[in-house]
Coordinates of C-alpha atoms in Angstrom, one line a residue:
M2 CA -70.4 43.5 72.0
Q3 CA -71.8 46.9 71.5
N4 CA -75.6 47.1 71.1
S5 CA -76.4 48.1 67.6
R6 CA -79.5 49.9 68.7
S7 CA -79.1 53.6 69.4
K8 CA -79.2 54.9 72.9
P9 CA -81.6 57.7 74.0
C10 CA -79.9 61.1 73.2
S11 CA -79.8 63.7 75.9
C12 CA -78.7 66.4 73.4
P13 CA -81.2 69.3 72.7
S14 CA -83.1 68.7 69.5
L15 CA -82.3 70.7 66.4
K16 CA -84.8 71.9 63.8
L17 CA -84.4 70.8 60.2
R18 CA -83.8 74.4 59.1
E19 CA -81.0 74.8 61.6
V20 CA -79.4 71.5 60.6
A21 CA -79.5 72.5 56.9
S22 CA -78.1 75.9 57.7
M23 CA -75.2 74.4 59.6
Y24 CA -74.5 71.9 56.9
F25 CA -74.3 74.4 54.1
T26 CA -72.2 76.8 56.2
M27 CA -69.7 73.9 56.8
V28 CA -69.6 73.1 53.0
A29 CA -69.0 76.7 52.2
A30 CA -66.2 77.0 54.7
F31 CA -64.6 73.8 53.3
L32 CA -64.7 75.2 49.8
V33 CA -63.1 78.5 50.9
I34 CA -60.3 76.5 52.7
L35 CA -59.9 74.4 49.6
V36 CA -59.6 77.3 47.2
V37 CA -57.1 79.1 49.5
A38 CA -55.1 75.9 49.7
L39 CA -55.1 75.5 46.0
Q40 CA -53.9 79.0 45.4
G41 CA -51.0 78.5 47.9
S42 CA -47.3 78.6 46.9
V43 CA -45.7 75.7 45.2
P44 CA -43.1 73.9 47.3
R45 CA -39.4 74.6 46.5
G46 CA -37.9 72.5 43.7
S47 CA -35.5 71.0 46.2
D48 CA -38.6 69.4 47.9
F49 CA -39.0 67.2 44.9
P50 CA -35.5 65.8 44.2
Y51 CA -36.6 63.4 41.4
K52 CA -37.7 64.6 38.0
V53 CA -38.6 63.2 34.7
P54 CA -40.4 64.5 31.5
L55 CA -43.5 62.4 30.8
D56 CA -44.0 63.2 27.1
P57 CA -41.5 63.6 24.2
Q58 CA -42.1 67.4 23.9
G59 CA -41.5 68.0 27.6
L60 CA -45.0 69.6 28.1
L61 CA -45.6 67.4 31.2
E62 CA -42.9 67.2 33.8
L63 CA -43.2 65.0 36.9
S64 CA -41.3 65.6 40.1
W65 CA -41.6 63.5 43.2
N66 CA -40.3 62.7 46.7
V67 CA -40.6 59.6 48.8
S68 CA -41.6 59.5 52.5
Y69 CA -40.7 56.1 53.9
P70 CA -42.0 56.9 57.4
E71 CA -45.4 57.7 55.9
Q72 CA -45.1 55.1 53.2
A73 CA -46.3 57.6 50.6
V74 CA -45.1 59.3 47.4
N75 CA -45.7 63.0 46.9
F76 CA -46.1 64.1 43.3
Q77 CA -45.7 67.5 41.6
L78 CA -47.0 67.6 38.0
L79 CA -46.1 70.6 35.9
I80 CA -48.5 71.0 33.0
R81 CA -47.0 73.5 30.6
D82 CA -49.8 73.7 28.1
L83 CA -53.1 72.9 30.0
Q84 CA -56.0 72.2 27.7
F85 CA -59.0 70.5 29.3
G86 CA -57.2 68.3 31.7
L87 CA -55.2 65.1 31.8
L88 CA -55.0 61.5 33.1
F89 CA -52.0 60.4 35.1
G90 CA -51.5 57.0 36.7
M91 CA -49.9 53.6 36.9
S92 CA -50.6 50.2 35.3
D93 CA -48.8 46.8 35.2
R94 CA -47.0 47.4 31.9
G95 CA -48.1 50.8 30.7
E96 CA -51.6 49.9 29.4
F97 CA -54.5 52.3 29.7
E98 CA -56.8 49.3 30.5
N99 CA -56.9 48.1 34.2
A100 CA -55.1 51.3 35.2
D101 CA -55.1 53.3 38.5
L102 CA -55.6 56.9 37.6
A103 CA -55.7 60.5 39.0
V104 CA -57.8 62.6 36.6
L105 CA -58.1 66.3 36.1
W106 CA -60.9 67.3 33.8
S107 CA -63.0 70.4 32.8
D108 CA -66.3 71.0 31.1
G109 CA -64.8 74.3 29.8
H110 CA -66.1 76.3 32.9
N111 CA -65.5 74.1 35.9
S112 CA -62.6 71.8 36.7
Y113 CA -62.5 68.7 38.8
F114 CA -60.0 66.3 40.3
G115 CA -60.7 62.6 41.2
D116 CA -59.2 59.2 41.8
A117 CA -60.4 56.8 39.1
W118 CA -59.7 53.4 37.5
S119 CA -60.2 51.9 34.1
D120 CA -61.7 48.5 33.4
A121 CA -60.5 45.9 30.8
K122 CA -62.3 47.8 28.1
G123 CA -60.8 51.1 29.0
Q124 CA -63.9 52.6 30.5
L125 CA -63.3 55.0 33.4
H126 CA -65.0 54.7 36.8
M127 CA -64.8 57.0 39.8
D128 CA -63.0 55.0 42.6
S129 CA -65.2 54.3 45.6
Q130 CA -62.0 54.8 47.7
Q131 CA -60.3 58.1 46.9
D132 CA -56.6 57.4 47.5
Y133 CA -55.0 60.1 45.3
Q134 CA -55.0 62.9 47.8
L135 CA -55.0 66.4 46.3
L136 CA -52.6 68.7 48.0
G137 CA -52.8 71.8 45.9
A138 CA -53.0 73.4 42.5
R139 CA -51.5 76.7 41.3
R140 CA -51.0 78.5 38.0
A141 CA -47.6 79.9 37.3
P142 CA -45.9 81.6 34.3
E143 CA -44.5 78.2 33.2
G144 CA -47.9 76.3 33.6
L145 CA -50.1 74.6 36.1
Y146 CA -48.6 72.9 39.1
L147 CA -50.7 70.0 40.4
L148 CA -49.7 68.5 43.8
F149 CA -51.0 65.2 45.1
R150 CA -50.0 62.3 47.2
R151 CA -50.5 58.5 47.1
A152 CA -49.7 55.8 49.7
F153 CA -47.5 52.9 48.6
S154 CA -50.3 50.5 49.5
T155 CA -54.0 51.4 49.8
C156 CA -55.5 47.9 50.1
D157 CA -58.0 49.0 47.4
P158 CA -58.3 46.2 44.8
K159 CA -58.6 48.8 42.1
D160 CA -55.3 50.5 43.0
Y161 CA -51.8 49.8 41.9
L162 CA -49.4 48.6 44.6
I163 CA -46.3 50.9 44.5
E164 CA -43.2 48.7 45.2
D165 CA -39.5 48.5 44.5
G166 CA -38.4 48.4 40.9
T167 CA -39.8 49.8 37.7
V168 CA -43.2 51.6 37.6
H169 CA -45.0 52.2 34.3
L170 CA -46.5 55.7 34.4
I171 CA -49.1 56.6 31.9
Y172 CA -50.6 60.0 30.8
G173 CA -53.3 61.2 28.6
I174 CA -54.1 64.8 27.5
L175 CA -57.7 66.0 27.3
E176 CA -58.0 68.2 24.2
K177 CA -61.7 68.8 24.4
P178 CA -64.1 69.6 27.3
V179 CA -65.9 66.7 28.9
H180 CA -69.0 66.9 31.1
S181 CA -68.2 63.9 33.3
L182 CA -65.5 61.4 34.1
Q183 CA -67.4 58.6 32.4
A184 CA -67.5 60.6 29.1
I185 CA -63.7 60.5 28.7
N186 CA -62.8 58.2 25.8
I187 CA -59.4 56.8 26.5
S188 CA -58.8 55.5 23.0
A189 CA -59.1 59.0 21.6
L190 CA -56.6 60.6 24.0
H191 CA -53.1 61.8 23.1
G192 CA -51.1 59.8 25.6
G193 CA -48.1 57.7 26.3
L194 CA -46.0 56.1 29.0
Q195 CA -42.8 56.7 31.0
R196 CA -40.9 54.2 33.1
V197 CA -39.3 55.3 36.4
Q198 CA -38.1 53.9 39.7
L199 CA -40.4 55.7 42.0
L200 CA -39.1 54.3 45.3
K201 CA -35.6 55.7 45.3
P202 CA -33.4 54.4 48.1
N203 CA -32.9 56.8 51.0
I204 CA -29.1 56.8 51.0
S205 CA -26.9 59.5 52.6
I206 CA -24.4 61.0 50.2
P207 CA -20.8 60.1 51.2
E208 CA -18.3 62.9 51.7
L209 CA -16.2 63.4 48.5
P210 CA -12.4 63.9 48.6
R211 CA -10.8 67.3 48.0
D212 CA -8.6 65.9 45.2
M213 CA -11.6 64.7 43.2
K214 CA -11.5 65.4 39.4
T215 CA -14.1 65.1 36.7
M216 CA -14.1 63.7 33.2
E217 CA -16.9 64.0 30.7
I218 CA -17.5 61.3 28.2
T219 CA -20.0 63.0 25.8
A220 CA -21.2 62.7 22.3
P221 CA -19.5 65.3 20.0
D222 CA -22.5 67.4 18.8
V223 CA -24.4 64.5 17.3
V224 CA -27.4 65.2 15.0
I225 CA -30.1 62.9 16.4
P226 CA -31.4 60.8 13.6
S227 CA -35.0 61.5 12.6
Q228 CA -36.3 58.0 13.6
E229 CA -38.0 56.7 16.7
T230 CA -35.1 54.6 18.1
T231 CA -31.4 55.1 17.8
Y232 CA -28.4 53.6 19.6
W233 CA -25.4 55.9 19.1
C234 CA -21.9 54.8 19.8
Y235 CA -18.9 57.1 20.4
M236 CA -15.3 56.0 21.2
A237 CA -13.3 58.0 23.7
E238 CA -9.9 57.3 25.2
L239 CA -8.0 58.1 28.4
P240 CA -4.7 60.0 28.2
E241 CA -1.6 58.0 27.5
G242 CA -0.1 56.7 30.8
F243 CA -3.3 57.4 32.8
P244 CA -2.6 55.9 36.2
K245 CA -5.0 53.9 38.3
H246 CA -7.8 56.0 39.8
H247 CA -11.1 55.2 41.6
I248 CA -14.4 56.3 40.1
I249 CA -16.4 57.5 43.2
M250 CA -19.4 59.0 41.5
Y251 CA -21.0 59.7 38.2
E252 CA -24.0 61.7 36.9
P253 CA -25.7 62.4 33.6
V254 CA -24.8 65.3 31.3
V255 CA -27.9 66.0 29.2
T256 CA -28.0 68.7 26.6
A257 CA -30.7 71.3 27.5
G258 CA -33.9 70.8 25.5
N259 CA -33.1 67.1 24.9
E260 CA -34.3 65.8 28.3
A261 CA -37.2 64.0 26.7
L262 CA -35.1 62.4 23.9
V263 CA -32.1 61.0 25.8
H264 CA -33.6 57.7 27.2
H265 CA -30.5 56.0 28.7
M266 CA -26.7 56.1 28.5
E267 CA -23.8 53.7 29.3
V268 CA -20.0 53.9 29.4
F269 CA -18.2 50.7 28.6
Q270 CA -14.5 50.0 29.0
C271 CA -12.8 48.0 26.3
A272 CA -10.9 44.7 26.7
A273 CA -7.3 45.2 27.7
E274 CA -6.1 42.4 25.4
F275 CA -6.2 44.8 22.4
D276 CA -3.6 47.6 22.2
S277 CA -5.8 49.9 20.3
F278 CA -9.4 50.5 19.1
P279 CA -10.5 52.4 16.0
H280 CA -12.2 55.7 16.4
Y281 CA -16.0 55.6 15.8
N282 CA -18.9 58.0 16.0
G283 CA -22.1 56.7 14.6
P284 CA -25.1 54.4 15.0
C285 CA -24.3 51.2 17.0
D286 CA -26.1 49.0 14.4
S287 CA -24.3 50.5 11.4
K288 CA -22.4 48.2 9.1
M289 CA -19.6 50.8 9.3
K290 CA -19.1 50.2 13.0
P291 CA -15.8 48.3 13.5
D292 CA -16.3 44.8 14.9
R293 CA -13.7 45.3 17.5
L294 CA -16.1 47.7 19.4
N295 CA -18.0 44.6 20.4
Y296 CA -15.1 43.9 22.8
C297 CA -16.0 47.0 24.8
R298 CA -18.5 45.4 27.2
H299 CA -17.2 46.2 30.8
V300 CA -19.7 48.6 32.3
L301 CA -18.2 51.7 34.0
A302 CA -21.4 53.7 34.3
A303 CA -25.1 53.4 33.4
W304 CA -27.9 56.0 33.6
A305 CA -31.5 55.9 32.6
M306 CA -34.1 58.7 32.5
G307 CA -35.3 59.7 35.9
A308 CA -32.1 58.5 37.7
Q309 CA -29.9 60.8 39.6
A310 CA -26.2 60.7 40.4
F311 CA -24.7 57.4 41.4
Y312 CA -22.4 57.3 44.4
Y313 CA -20.0 54.5 45.4
P314 CA -19.7 53.6 49.1
E315 CA -17.1 55.7 50.9
E316 CA -14.9 52.7 51.4
A317 CA -14.8 51.6 47.7
G318 CA -14.3 52.9 44.2
L319 CA -14.4 51.5 40.7
A320 CA -10.8 51.2 39.4
F321 CA -9.9 52.5 35.9
G322 CA -6.6 53.4 34.4
G323 CA -3.2 51.9 35.2
P324 CA -1.6 48.6 34.2
G325 CA -4.0 45.9 32.9
S326 CA -6.7 48.4 32.1
S327 CA -7.7 49.6 28.6
R328 CA -7.5 53.3 27.8
Y329 CA -10.5 52.9 25.4
L330 CA -14.1 53.7 26.4
R331 CA -17.3 53.4 24.4
L332 CA -20.2 55.7 25.1
E333 CA -23.6 54.3 24.1
I334 CA -26.7 56.6 24.0
H335 CA -30.2 55.5 23.4
Y336 CA -32.2 58.3 21.7
H337 CA -36.0 57.9 21.9
N338 CA -37.5 60.2 19.3
P339 CA -41.2 59.1 18.7
L340 CA -42.2 62.5 17.3
V341 CA -39.3 62.2 14.8
F342 CA -37.8 65.6 15.4
K343 CA -35.3 66.6 12.7
G344 CA -32.0 68.4 13.1
R345 CA -31.8 68.2 16.9
R346 CA -28.2 68.3 18.0
D347 CA -26.9 66.6 21.1
S348 CA -23.8 66.5 23.3
S349 CA -25.1 64.4 26.1
G350 CA -23.1 61.8 28.1
I351 CA -21.8 60.9 31.5
R352 CA -19.6 62.9 33.9
L353 CA -17.2 60.7 35.9
Y354 CA -15.9 61.9 39.3
Y355 CA -12.6 60.2 40.2
T356 CA -9.7 60.4 42.6
A357 CA -6.1 59.4 42.7
T358 CA -6.4 58.8 46.4
L359 CA -7.4 55.2 46.3
R360 CA -10.1 54.0 48.7
P361 CA -9.5 50.9 50.8
Y362 CA -11.3 48.6 48.4
D363 CA -11.6 48.2 44.6
A364 CA -15.3 47.6 43.7
G365 CA -16.1 44.7 41.4
I366 CA -18.9 43.6 39.1
M367 CA -20.1 40.0 39.1
E368 CA -22.5 38.4 36.7
L369 CA -25.3 36.2 38.3
G370 CA -28.0 34.3 36.5
L371 CA -28.0 32.1 33.4
V372 CA -25.1 31.4 31.0
Y373 CA -25.7 32.7 27.4
T374 CA -26.6 29.4 25.9
P375 CA -29.4 28.0 23.8
V376 CA -30.0 25.1 26.2
M377 CA -32.2 27.4 28.2
A378 CA -35.3 28.0 26.1
I379 CA -38.9 29.4 26.4
P380 CA -41.7 27.8 24.4
P381 CA -43.8 30.2 22.2
G382 CA -47.2 31.4 23.5
E383 CA -46.2 31.5 27.2
D384 CA -47.5 34.3 29.4
N385 CA -45.5 33.5 32.6
F386 CA -42.5 31.1 31.9
I387 CA -39.8 30.9 34.6
L388 CA -36.1 30.2 34.2
T389 CA -33.6 30.2 37.1
G390 CA -29.9 30.6 37.3
Y391 CA -27.7 29.7 40.3
C392 CA -24.5 30.8 41.9
T393 CA -24.0 27.8 44.1
D394 CA -22.5 27.4 47.6
K395 CA -19.6 25.4 46.1
C396 CA -18.6 28.4 44.0
T397 CA -18.9 31.0 46.7
Q398 CA -17.1 28.7 49.2
L399 CA -14.1 28.5 46.8
A400 CA -14.0 32.0 45.4
L401 CA -15.1 34.5 48.1
P402 CA -12.9 35.7 51.0
A403 CA -13.6 34.5 54.5
A404 CA -15.0 38.0 55.4
G405 CA -17.3 37.8 52.4
I406 CA -18.3 40.6 50.0
R407 CA -20.8 43.5 50.2
I408 CA -23.3 44.1 47.4
F409 CA -24.3 47.7 47.2
A410 CA -25.9 48.1 43.7
S411 CA -27.4 45.9 41.0
Q412 CA -28.4 46.1 37.3
L413 CA -30.9 43.5 36.1
H414 CA -30.9 42.5 32.5
T415 CA -33.0 40.4 30.0
H416 CA -33.9 40.9 26.4
L417 CA -37.4 41.7 25.0
A418 CA -39.4 38.8 26.5
G419 CA -38.3 39.6 30.1
R420 CA -41.1 40.6 32.5
K421 CA -39.8 40.0 36.0
V422 CA -36.3 39.5 37.6
V423 CA -35.6 38.6 41.2
T424 CA -32.3 37.6 42.9
V425 CA -32.4 36.0 46.4
L426 CA -29.6 35.3 48.9
A427 CA -29.9 31.8 50.5
R428 CA -27.8 30.3 53.3
D429 CA -27.9 26.7 54.6
G430 CA -30.9 26.0 52.4
R431 CA -32.9 29.0 53.7
E432 CA -33.7 32.1 51.8
Q433 CA -32.4 35.1 53.7
Q434 CA -33.2 38.2 51.8
V435 CA -34.0 39.7 48.4
V436 CA -30.9 41.2 46.8
N437 CA -32.9 43.0 44.1
A438 CA -36.3 42.5 42.6
D439 CA -38.2 44.1 39.8
R440 CA -41.7 42.6 39.4
H441 CA -42.6 45.1 36.6
Y442 CA -39.3 44.8 34.8
S443 CA -39.0 46.3 31.3
P444 CA -36.0 45.6 29.0
H445 CA -36.5 49.2 27.8
F446 CA -35.5 50.6 31.2
Q447 CA -32.3 49.3 32.6
E448 CA -30.1 51.2 35.1
I449 CA -27.6 50.5 37.9
R450 CA -29.7 50.8 41.1
M451 CA -28.2 51.5 44.5
L452 CA -29.7 49.0 47.0
K453 CA -31.6 50.3 50.0
E454 CA -29.3 48.3 52.2
V455 CA -25.9 46.6 51.6
V456 CA -26.2 42.8 51.2
A457 CA -23.4 40.7 52.9
V458 CA -22.6 37.5 51.0
F459 CA -20.3 34.9 52.7
P460 CA -18.5 31.8 51.5
G461 CA -21.0 29.0 51.2
D462 CA -24.0 31.3 50.4
E463 CA -26.1 30.9 47.3
L464 CA -27.4 33.6 45.0
I465 CA -30.5 32.5 43.0
T466 CA -31.7 34.7 40.1
T467 CA -35.1 34.0 38.6
C468 CA -36.5 35.5 35.4
T469 CA -40.1 35.5 34.1
Y470 CA -40.8 35.7 30.4
N471 CA -43.8 36.4 28.1
T472 CA -43.7 34.9 24.6
E473 CA -47.4 35.2 23.7
D474 CA -46.4 37.2 20.6
R475 CA -44.0 34.5 19.3
S476 CA -44.6 31.5 17.1
R477 CA -41.4 29.6 17.8
A478 CA -39.2 28.8 20.8
T479 CA -36.9 31.6 22.2
V480 CA -33.5 30.3 23.1
G481 CA -30.8 31.8 25.2
G482 CA -28.1 33.8 23.5
F483 CA -26.7 37.3 22.6
G484 CA -29.3 38.2 19.8
I485 CA -32.1 40.6 20.7
L486 CA -34.7 38.0 19.9
E487 CA -32.8 35.5 22.0
E488 CA -32.9 35.7 25.8
M489 CA -30.8 36.4 28.8
C490 CA -31.3 36.3 32.6
V491 CA -28.6 38.4 34.3
N492 CA -28.0 40.4 37.5
Y493 CA -24.8 42.5 37.3
V494 CA -24.1 43.0 41.0
H495 CA -21.7 45.7 42.1
Y496 CA -19.8 44.8 45.3
Y497 CA -16.6 45.2 47.3
P498 CA -13.9 44.1 47.8
Q499 CA -13.2 42.9 44.3
T500 CA -12.4 39.2 43.9
Q501 CA -11.3 37.0 41.1
L502 CA -14.9 35.7 40.7
E503 CA -16.4 37.6 37.8
L504 CA -19.1 35.2 36.6
C505 CA -21.2 32.8 38.8
K506 CA -23.9 31.4 36.5
S507 CA -25.5 28.1 35.5
A508 CA -27.4 26.3 32.7
V509 CA -29.1 22.9 32.5
D510 CA -26.9 20.0 31.9
P511 CA -26.7 19.4 28.1
G512 CA -27.0 15.6 28.5
Y513 CA -30.3 15.9 30.3
L514 CA -31.6 18.3 27.6
H515 CA -30.6 15.6 25.0
R516 CA -32.7 13.1 26.9
Y517 CA -35.6 15.6 26.8
F518 CA -35.3 15.8 22.9
N519 CA -35.3 11.9 22.8
L520 CA -38.4 11.8 25.0
V521 CA -40.3 14.3 22.9
N522 CA -39.4 12.2 19.8
R523 CA -40.9 9.1 21.4
F524 CA -44.2 10.7 22.4
N525 CA -44.9 12.7 19.3
D526 CA -45.9 11.7 15.8
E527 CA -43.6 14.2 14.3
E528 CA -39.9 13.3 14.0
I529 CA -37.4 15.7 15.5
C530 CA -33.9 15.3 14.0
M531 CA -31.4 14.4 16.7
C532 CA -28.5 14.3 14.3
P533 CA -25.2 15.7 15.7
Q534 CA -25.1 18.3 13.0
V535 CA -28.4 19.8 14.0
S536 CA -28.0 22.7 16.5
V537 CA -29.8 23.0 19.8
P538 CA -31.9 26.0 18.5
Q539 CA -33.0 24.0 15.5
Q540 CA -34.1 21.1 17.7
F541 CA -36.1 23.5 19.8
Y542 CA -37.6 25.2 16.7
S543 CA -38.9 21.8 15.4
I544 CA -40.7 20.8 18.6
P545 CA -44.5 20.8 18.4
W546 CA -45.4 22.8 21.5
N547 CA -48.3 20.8 22.9
T548 CA -49.1 20.8 26.7
F549 CA -47.0 17.7 27.3
N550 CA -43.9 19.1 25.7
R551 CA -44.2 22.4 27.6
D552 CA -44.8 20.7 31.0
V553 CA -41.9 18.3 30.6
L554 CA -39.5 21.1 29.7
K555 CA -40.6 23.1 32.8
S556 CA -40.1 20.0 34.9
L557 CA -36.7 19.4 33.4
Y558 CA -35.5 22.9 34.3
S559 CA -36.8 22.4 37.9
F560 CA -35.0 19.2 38.7
A561 CA -32.2 18.4 36.2
P562 CA -28.5 18.9 37.2
I563 CA -26.8 22.0 36.1
S564 CA -23.5 23.0 34.5
M565 CA -21.9 25.6 36.7
H566 CA -19.8 28.5 35.4
C567 CA -17.6 29.6 38.3
N568 CA -15.3 31.9 36.3
K569 CA -12.4 34.2 36.9
S570 CA -12.0 37.4 35.0
S571 CA -9.8 35.6 32.5
A572 CA -13.0 33.5 31.6
V573 CA -11.3 30.4 33.1
R574 CA -13.2 28.4 35.6
F575 CA -12.0 28.0 39.1
P576 CA -10.5 24.5 39.6
G577 CA -13.1 21.8 40.5
E578 CA -15.8 19.7 39.1
W579 CA -18.6 21.9 37.7
E580 CA -20.6 19.6 35.4
K581 CA -23.8 17.7 36.5
Q582 CA -24.0 19.6 39.7
P583 CA -27.2 19.2 41.8
L584 CA -29.6 22.1 42.1
P585 CA -29.4 23.9 45.4
S586 CA -32.0 22.6 47.9
I587 CA -34.1 25.3 49.4
T588 CA -36.1 24.2 52.4
E589 CA -37.4 27.5 53.6
R590 CA -38.6 30.3 51.4
L591 CA -39.0 34.0 52.2
R592 CA -42.6 34.9 53.1
E593 CA -44.4 37.2 50.7
R594 CA -44.7 40.7 52.2
I595 CA -48.2 41.6 53.1
P596 CA -48.8 45.2 52.0
R597 CA -49.3 47.6 54.9
C598 CA -52.6 49.4 54.7
P599 CA -52.6 53.0 55.8
P600 CA -54.8 53.9 58.9
S601 CA -58.4 54.3 57.8
P602 CA -59.2 58.0 57.6
E603 CA -62.7 59.3 57.7
P604 CA -64.4 57.8 54.6
R605 CA -64.2 60.3 51.6
P606 CA -67.1 60.2 49.3
A607 CA -66.6 58.9 45.7
A608 CA -67.0 62.3 44.3
P609 CA -64.6 64.6 42.4
I610 CA -63.1 67.7 44.1
P611 CA -63.9 71.0 42.3
L612 CA -60.9 73.2 41.4
N613 CA -60.9 76.9 40.9
L614 CA -58.8 77.0 37.7
G615 CA -60.8 79.5 35.8
Q616 CA -62.2 79.0 32.3
L617 CA -59.9 76.8 30.3
R618 CA -59.2 77.5 26.7
R619 CA -61.3 76.3 23.8

């Protein structure tokens, strides 16, 4: 052990005046270097391949890139209308409380940049560990560019852990000068949130064929309604006799100026069982929308704000056209217009890239998770209620080819109460790997995400999908179903080669649920009607949700047998016994990943960095 006492120094002694002179010379040199660095050129736009507007007006534009070797994200923030600074950061679900923040502020003469955090009351504090690393700042004709970097994991308890899945970004604009960080009043800021997938997969773009063609499915000059939220539906159709092709790529087509209003878009193919579908161009929730459009549910493409082009693996493509395939497509666009702009016209949509030279494999889409049924329910007032759906070894053994399938993309889905979704691959009772996980999931941000690595699934494997819900704002039970206030737990996995297996999901055995209702009746003073004519939702709605009834329901879902839906595309189950199936037995779980802390640099003082931005406007 090293002796803590200092050893005699053989260095020549320095006078106090000389030490002070050297210190201030070093500080001055540092500030000169800093100012030079801050006035340097902005990196090329190609250095930041991912881009998203933060605010509805597009005054704040965030670009970024991801360095997996360095385990860090590099940010470029364009501030088109700089006033007296801004807050930018991350929090669990987009709250300004308990947030991890990078702050730029000005007292009207001098500007500063610092790493900060907010407490449960929204009060700002300078972080003792400065992990937002400022790289540069520069004024340009279009605004101020601010460049900074942040490690995925900092091992600072006040910092947000950047991980796979959705990240809730928050921003706040300072409209008045402030004399210190602590003087910033978060509640008075003009701010908002934006959801993105920060950690994009580092996937090489496959070579595209020479005979590739494009097709744009776009809205026909729609006038965006002057309301905050609109889902717009537009019907399109393929040419008569359109033969089978493979979709090999798609990308968004967003009308210039509407980048902050077009939130997400999807293209659905309609059911082949109908010869025709009526033309429609209007709000998806309108009473004028033909009911038959509800049979257009097969996803061909899905895009959300911040996503780039989607590429299929070079050995597979998504089939459309030809016999047994509907010519009719439905485009759905979600417009997010919180500032209620009027008269904005839009012709956004999705551009499909396709080829007549078919690839070796047709890609398929398989549903994992829970069946859409009210037997799976969440009591009211729950902050962290878990439901799990199974694709069992019995189903994969029967339905998958001997060589297995390869999952290359995934789209997670719940309704409004969903907070977390995870799908895990298990083999022989041991969890092998995470297929897809979103621990900050939002039902308002759903996209098809390419996986960082292809997941091989073989006959006899199990795919287990777990969803976590929050119903603290609800006064009655939330049951499974199609309604927006009902719930789902789904992972649409994209894979190849396509098989007959289209749906591999489960639900609790109805007979065991009936026993639960009987038990609740016996142990509670209030009578719950068990009459055959009373629906399962009504029985759940009548339960008094005390601790006992909640705990017994949780226990039921964790041990009761399940009803398996091992379905072909025709919605018919594969032959076999699928009722009262035992839950998969998992004997070995995946270990929780321990965040990797970056090497400890020289400690940086918990003090803001001065910036030479000149006098800001008043």
